[in-house]
Tab-separated table of C-alpha atoms in Angstrom:
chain	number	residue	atom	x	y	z
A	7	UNK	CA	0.000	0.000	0.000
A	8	UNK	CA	2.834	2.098	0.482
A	9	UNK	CA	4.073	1.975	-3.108
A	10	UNK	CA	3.981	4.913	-5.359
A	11	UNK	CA	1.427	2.619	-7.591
A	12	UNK	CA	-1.171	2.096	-4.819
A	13	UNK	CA	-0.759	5.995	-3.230
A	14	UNK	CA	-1.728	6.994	-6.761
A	15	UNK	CA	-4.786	4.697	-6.952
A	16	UNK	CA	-5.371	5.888	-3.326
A	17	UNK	CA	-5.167	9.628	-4.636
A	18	UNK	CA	-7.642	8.696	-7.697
A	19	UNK	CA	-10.448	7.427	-4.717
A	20	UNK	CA	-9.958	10.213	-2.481
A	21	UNK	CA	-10.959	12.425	-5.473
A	22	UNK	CA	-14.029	10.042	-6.612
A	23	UNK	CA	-14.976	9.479	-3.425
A	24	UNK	CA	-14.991	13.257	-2.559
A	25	UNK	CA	-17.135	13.950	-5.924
A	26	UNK	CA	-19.705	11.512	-4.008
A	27	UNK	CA	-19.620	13.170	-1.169
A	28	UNK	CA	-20.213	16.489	-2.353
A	29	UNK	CA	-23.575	14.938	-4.347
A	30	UNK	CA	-24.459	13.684	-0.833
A	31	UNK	CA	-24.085	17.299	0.216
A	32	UNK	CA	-25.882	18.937	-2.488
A	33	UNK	CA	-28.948	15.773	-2.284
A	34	UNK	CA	-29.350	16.412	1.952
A	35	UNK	CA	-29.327	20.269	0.524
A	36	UNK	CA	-32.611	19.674	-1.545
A	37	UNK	CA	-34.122	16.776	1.010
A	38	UNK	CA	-35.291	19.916	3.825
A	39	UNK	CA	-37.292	23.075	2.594
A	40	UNK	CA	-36.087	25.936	4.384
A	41	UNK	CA	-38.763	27.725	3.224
A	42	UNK	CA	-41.767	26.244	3.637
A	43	UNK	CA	-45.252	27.869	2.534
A	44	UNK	CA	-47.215	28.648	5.557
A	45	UNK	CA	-50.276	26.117	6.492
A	46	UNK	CA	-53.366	27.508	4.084
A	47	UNK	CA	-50.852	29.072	1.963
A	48	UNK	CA	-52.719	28.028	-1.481
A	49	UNK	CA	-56.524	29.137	0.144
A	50	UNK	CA	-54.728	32.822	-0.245
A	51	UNK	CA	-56.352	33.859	-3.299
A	52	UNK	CA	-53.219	35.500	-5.433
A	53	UNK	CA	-52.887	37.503	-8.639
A	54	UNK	CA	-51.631	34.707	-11.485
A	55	UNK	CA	-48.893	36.522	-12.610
A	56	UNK	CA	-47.581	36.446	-8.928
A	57	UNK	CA	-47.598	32.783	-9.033
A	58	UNK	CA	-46.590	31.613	-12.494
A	59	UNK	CA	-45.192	33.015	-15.531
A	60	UNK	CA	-46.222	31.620	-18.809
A	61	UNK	CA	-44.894	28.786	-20.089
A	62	UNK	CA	-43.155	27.844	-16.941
A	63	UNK	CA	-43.979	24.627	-15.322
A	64	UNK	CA	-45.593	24.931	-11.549
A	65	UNK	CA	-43.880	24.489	-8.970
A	66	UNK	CA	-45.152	21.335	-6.481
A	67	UNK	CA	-45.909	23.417	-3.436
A	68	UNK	CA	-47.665	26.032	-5.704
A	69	UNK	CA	-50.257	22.777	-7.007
A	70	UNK	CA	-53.415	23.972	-6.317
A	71	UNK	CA	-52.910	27.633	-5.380
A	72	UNK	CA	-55.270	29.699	-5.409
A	73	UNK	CA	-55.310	32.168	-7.995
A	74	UNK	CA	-57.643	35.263	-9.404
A	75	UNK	CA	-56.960	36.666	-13.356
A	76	UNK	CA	-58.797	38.947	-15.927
A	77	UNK	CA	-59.450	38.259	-19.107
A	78	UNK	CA	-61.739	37.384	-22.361
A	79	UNK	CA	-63.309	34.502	-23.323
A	80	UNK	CA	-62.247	33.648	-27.148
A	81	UNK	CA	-65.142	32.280	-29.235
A	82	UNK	CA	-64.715	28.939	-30.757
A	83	UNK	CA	-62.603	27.483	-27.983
A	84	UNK	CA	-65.046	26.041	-25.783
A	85	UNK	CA	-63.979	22.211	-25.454
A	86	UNK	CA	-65.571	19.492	-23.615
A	87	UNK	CA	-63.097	17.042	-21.684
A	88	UNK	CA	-64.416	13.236	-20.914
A	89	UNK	CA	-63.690	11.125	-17.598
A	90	UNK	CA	-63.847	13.845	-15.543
A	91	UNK	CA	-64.711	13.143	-11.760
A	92	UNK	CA	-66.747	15.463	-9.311
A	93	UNK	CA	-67.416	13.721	-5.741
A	94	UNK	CA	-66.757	10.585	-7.446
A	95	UNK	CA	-69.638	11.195	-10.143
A	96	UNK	CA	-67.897	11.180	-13.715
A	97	UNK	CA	-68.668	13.271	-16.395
A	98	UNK	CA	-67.501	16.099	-18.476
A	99	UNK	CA	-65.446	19.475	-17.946
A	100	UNK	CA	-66.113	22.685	-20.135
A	101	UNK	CA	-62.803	24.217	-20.861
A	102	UNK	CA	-62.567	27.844	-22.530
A	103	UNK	CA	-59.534	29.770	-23.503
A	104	UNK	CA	-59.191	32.854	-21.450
A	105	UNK	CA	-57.005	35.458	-22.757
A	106	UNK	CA	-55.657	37.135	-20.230
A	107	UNK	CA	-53.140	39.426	-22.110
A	108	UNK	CA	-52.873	40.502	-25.803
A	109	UNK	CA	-51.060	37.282	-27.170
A	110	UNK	CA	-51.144	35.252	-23.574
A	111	UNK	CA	-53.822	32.800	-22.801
A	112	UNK	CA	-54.516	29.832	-20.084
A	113	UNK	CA	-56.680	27.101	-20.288
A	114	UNK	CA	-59.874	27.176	-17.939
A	115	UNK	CA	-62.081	24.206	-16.773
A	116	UNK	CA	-65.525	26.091	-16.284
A	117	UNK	CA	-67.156	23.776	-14.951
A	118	UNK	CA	-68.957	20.282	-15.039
A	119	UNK	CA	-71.914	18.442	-16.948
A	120	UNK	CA	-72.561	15.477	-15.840
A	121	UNK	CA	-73.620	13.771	-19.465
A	122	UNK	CA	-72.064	15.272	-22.896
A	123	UNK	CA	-75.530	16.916	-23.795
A	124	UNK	CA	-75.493	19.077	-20.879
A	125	UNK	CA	-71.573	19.403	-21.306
A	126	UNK	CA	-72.520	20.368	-25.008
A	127	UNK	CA	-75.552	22.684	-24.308
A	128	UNK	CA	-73.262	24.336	-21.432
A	129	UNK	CA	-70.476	25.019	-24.677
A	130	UNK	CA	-73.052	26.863	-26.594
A	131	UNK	CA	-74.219	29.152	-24.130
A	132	UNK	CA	-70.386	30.120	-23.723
A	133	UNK	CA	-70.116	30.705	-27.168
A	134	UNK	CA	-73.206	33.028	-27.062
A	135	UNK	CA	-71.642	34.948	-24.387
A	136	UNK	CA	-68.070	35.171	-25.467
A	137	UNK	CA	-68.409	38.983	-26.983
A	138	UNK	CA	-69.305	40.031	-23.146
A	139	UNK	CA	-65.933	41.954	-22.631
A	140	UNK	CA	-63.562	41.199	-19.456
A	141	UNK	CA	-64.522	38.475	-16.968
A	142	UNK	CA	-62.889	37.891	-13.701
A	143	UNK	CA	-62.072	34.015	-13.283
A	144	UNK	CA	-60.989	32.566	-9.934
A	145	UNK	CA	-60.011	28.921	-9.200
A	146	UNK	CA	-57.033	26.837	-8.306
A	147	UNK	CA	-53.607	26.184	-10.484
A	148	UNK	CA	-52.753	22.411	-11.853
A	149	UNK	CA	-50.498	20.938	-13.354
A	150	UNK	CA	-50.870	19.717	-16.601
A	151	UNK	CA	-52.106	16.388	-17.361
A	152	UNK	CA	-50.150	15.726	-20.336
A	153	UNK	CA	-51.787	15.100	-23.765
A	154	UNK	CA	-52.621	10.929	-24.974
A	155	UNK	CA	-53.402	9.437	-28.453
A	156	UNK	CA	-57.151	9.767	-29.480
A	157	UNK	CA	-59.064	6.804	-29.637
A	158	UNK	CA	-59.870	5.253	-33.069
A	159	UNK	CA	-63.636	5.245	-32.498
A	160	UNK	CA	-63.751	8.737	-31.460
A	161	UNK	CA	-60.385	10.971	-32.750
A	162	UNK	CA	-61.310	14.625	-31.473
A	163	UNK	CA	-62.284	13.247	-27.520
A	164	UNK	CA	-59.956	14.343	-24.907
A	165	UNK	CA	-59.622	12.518	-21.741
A	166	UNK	CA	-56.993	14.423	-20.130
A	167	UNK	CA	-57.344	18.489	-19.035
A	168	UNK	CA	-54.155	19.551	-21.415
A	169	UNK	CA	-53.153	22.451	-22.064
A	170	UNK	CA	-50.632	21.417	-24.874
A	171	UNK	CA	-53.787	19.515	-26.385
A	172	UNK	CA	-56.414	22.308	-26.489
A	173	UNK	CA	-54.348	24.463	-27.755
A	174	UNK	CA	-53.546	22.254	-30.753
A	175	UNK	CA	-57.586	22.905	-31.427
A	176	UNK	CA	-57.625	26.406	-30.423
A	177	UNK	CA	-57.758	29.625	-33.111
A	178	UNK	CA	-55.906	32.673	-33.094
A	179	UNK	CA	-52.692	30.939	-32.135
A	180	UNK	CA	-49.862	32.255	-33.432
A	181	UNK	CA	-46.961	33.845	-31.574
A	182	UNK	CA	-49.317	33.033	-28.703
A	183	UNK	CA	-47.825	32.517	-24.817
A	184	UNK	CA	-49.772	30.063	-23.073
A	185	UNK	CA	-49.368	28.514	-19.220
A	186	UNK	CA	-48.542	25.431	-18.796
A	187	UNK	CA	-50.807	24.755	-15.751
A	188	UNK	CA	-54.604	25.059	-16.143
A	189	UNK	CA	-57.084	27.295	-13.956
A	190	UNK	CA	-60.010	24.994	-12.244
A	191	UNK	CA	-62.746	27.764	-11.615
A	192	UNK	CA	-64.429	27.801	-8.273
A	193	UNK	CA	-67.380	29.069	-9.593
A	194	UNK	CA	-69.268	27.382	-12.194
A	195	UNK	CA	-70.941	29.148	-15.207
A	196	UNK	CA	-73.671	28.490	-17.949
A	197	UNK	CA	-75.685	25.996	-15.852
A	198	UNK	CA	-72.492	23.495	-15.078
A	199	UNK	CA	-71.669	22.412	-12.155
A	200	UNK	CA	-69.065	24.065	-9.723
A	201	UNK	CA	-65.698	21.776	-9.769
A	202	UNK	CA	-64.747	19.680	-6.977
A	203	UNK	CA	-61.835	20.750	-5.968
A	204	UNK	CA	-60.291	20.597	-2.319
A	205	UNK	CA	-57.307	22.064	-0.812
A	206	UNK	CA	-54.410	19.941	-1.664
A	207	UNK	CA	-52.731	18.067	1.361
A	208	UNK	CA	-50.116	19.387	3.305
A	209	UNK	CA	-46.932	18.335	2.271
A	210	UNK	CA	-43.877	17.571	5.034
A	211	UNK	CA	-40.929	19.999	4.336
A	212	UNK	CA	-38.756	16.733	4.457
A	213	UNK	CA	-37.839	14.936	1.243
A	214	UNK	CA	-37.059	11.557	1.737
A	215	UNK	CA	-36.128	10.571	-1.511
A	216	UNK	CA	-33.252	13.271	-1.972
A	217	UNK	CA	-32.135	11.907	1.346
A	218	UNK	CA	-32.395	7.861	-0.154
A	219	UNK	CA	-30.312	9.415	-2.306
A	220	UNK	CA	-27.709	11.109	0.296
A	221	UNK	CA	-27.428	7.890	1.925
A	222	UNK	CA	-26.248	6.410	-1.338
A	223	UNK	CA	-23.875	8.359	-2.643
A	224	UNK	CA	-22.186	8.076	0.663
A	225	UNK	CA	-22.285	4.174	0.314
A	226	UNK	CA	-20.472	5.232	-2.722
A	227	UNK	CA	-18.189	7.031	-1.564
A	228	UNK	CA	-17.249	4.064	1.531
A	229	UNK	CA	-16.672	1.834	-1.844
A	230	UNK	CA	-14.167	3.719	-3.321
A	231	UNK	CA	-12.035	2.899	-0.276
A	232	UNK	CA	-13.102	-0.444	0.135
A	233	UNK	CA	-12.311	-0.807	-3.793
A	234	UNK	CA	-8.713	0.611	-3.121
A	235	UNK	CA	-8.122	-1.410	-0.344
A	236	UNK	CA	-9.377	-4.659	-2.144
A	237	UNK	CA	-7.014	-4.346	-5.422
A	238	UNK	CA	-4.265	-3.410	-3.037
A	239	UNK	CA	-4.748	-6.676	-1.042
A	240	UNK	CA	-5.012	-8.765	-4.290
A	241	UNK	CA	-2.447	-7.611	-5.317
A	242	UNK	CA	-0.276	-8.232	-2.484
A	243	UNK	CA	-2.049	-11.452	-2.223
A	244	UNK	CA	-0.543	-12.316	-5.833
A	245	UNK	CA	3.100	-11.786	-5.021
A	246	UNK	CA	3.123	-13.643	-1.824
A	247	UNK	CA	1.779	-16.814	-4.184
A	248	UNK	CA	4.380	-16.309	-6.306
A	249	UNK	CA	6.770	-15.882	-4.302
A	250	UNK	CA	6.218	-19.019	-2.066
A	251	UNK	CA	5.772	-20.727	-5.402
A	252	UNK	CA	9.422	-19.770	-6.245
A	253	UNK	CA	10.629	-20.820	-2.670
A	254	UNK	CA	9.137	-24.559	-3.219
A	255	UNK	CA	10.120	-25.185	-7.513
């Protein structure tokens, strides 16, 4: 061990084994929030531009904030969305685009039908009403669902609340910022149903996955030692074989 071969090698793990232990550093760094958001944090109604810029994906302990923005409703855009659940009841979510600045917009579940005709008859009465100017929307921020391929049988149903998706069926599009989250409105409009949506769960400020992770890279970082210490030995191991094979030919 005390040859210049095996100080080098011992050199080389000191170095690895420090690069693990700085990624156990850096993982126990992100495993506690110093920060937390208060208890009730996301019942504080907040202006959405405080919370989210667009096309930025939400943070987790912003999921389900509550959020307030201005805006108009643009005609045509008035989607229905299948499988949707309200107290366990399925059915269907009206979704509008809101523009809520000259060329941003954010996608905007309405509200809930519990069959497609009422879902469908809902639509239509937002479309009537879509010239009314400036409407103040409330609701709660979530994440996007991500979009899925159609179904043969029925190519233009969506059963996922998508941002990315509507607006791949929505008009005046182009150079157009759009959130990546969706706005759930508390209140419901055009004889739907208001949206089921409780407060999300409070979350512990402890990440126990990041500090899985810690735990590993300092197993890691043990091994690189051990690893050293195990050639050396073989090593060593190897000569004193050969050399009592010399002794006894």
């Amino acid at each position: 061990m005390l040859r210049g071969r095996w100080i080098a090698m011992l050199l080389l793990c000191l170095l690895v084994a420090g690069v693990f232990a700085w990624l156990g550093q850096w993982q126990l760094g992100r495993a506690v929030d110093t920060a937390p958001q208060a208890p009730g944090a996301t019942e504080e109604v907040r202006p959405l531009t405080e919370v989210v810029d667009p096309g930025e994906y939400l943070p987790e302990p912003l999921v389900g904030q509550k959020v307030e923005t201005e805006g108009r409703w643009i005609a045509g855009d008035f989607i229905v969305v299948s499988s949707r659940f309200n107290d366990g009841a399925q059915g269907y979510w009206v979704t509008g685009q809101l523009r809520v600045d000259e060329r941003t917009s954010i996608a905007v579940a309405v509200g809930w039908a519990p069959d497609r005709e009422s879902a469908d008859a809902a639509a239509k009465r937002l479309e009537a009403d879509a010239d009314g100017g400036d409407v103040t929307v409330s609701g709660r921020l979530i994440s996007d669902e991500g979009p899925v391929l159609p179904t043969r049988d029925d190519p233009e149903r969506l059963d996922r609340m998508s941002p990315a998706a509507l607006l791949s069926r929505w008009h005046d599009v182009e150079q157009l910022d759009v959130y990546r989250p969706y706005l759930a409105s508390t209140t419901a409009t055009a004889g739907l149903i208001d949206i089921s949506s409780p407060a999300p769960e409070e979350g512990s400020s402890v990440n126990w996955l990041n500090i899985f992770y810690a735990v590993e890279w300092a197993i890691f970082a043990g091994f690189a030692f051990y690893l050293w210490y195990r050639l050396a030995k073989d090593a060593w191991e190897r000569e004193v074989e050969e050399f009592e094979d010399a002794a006894s030919a």
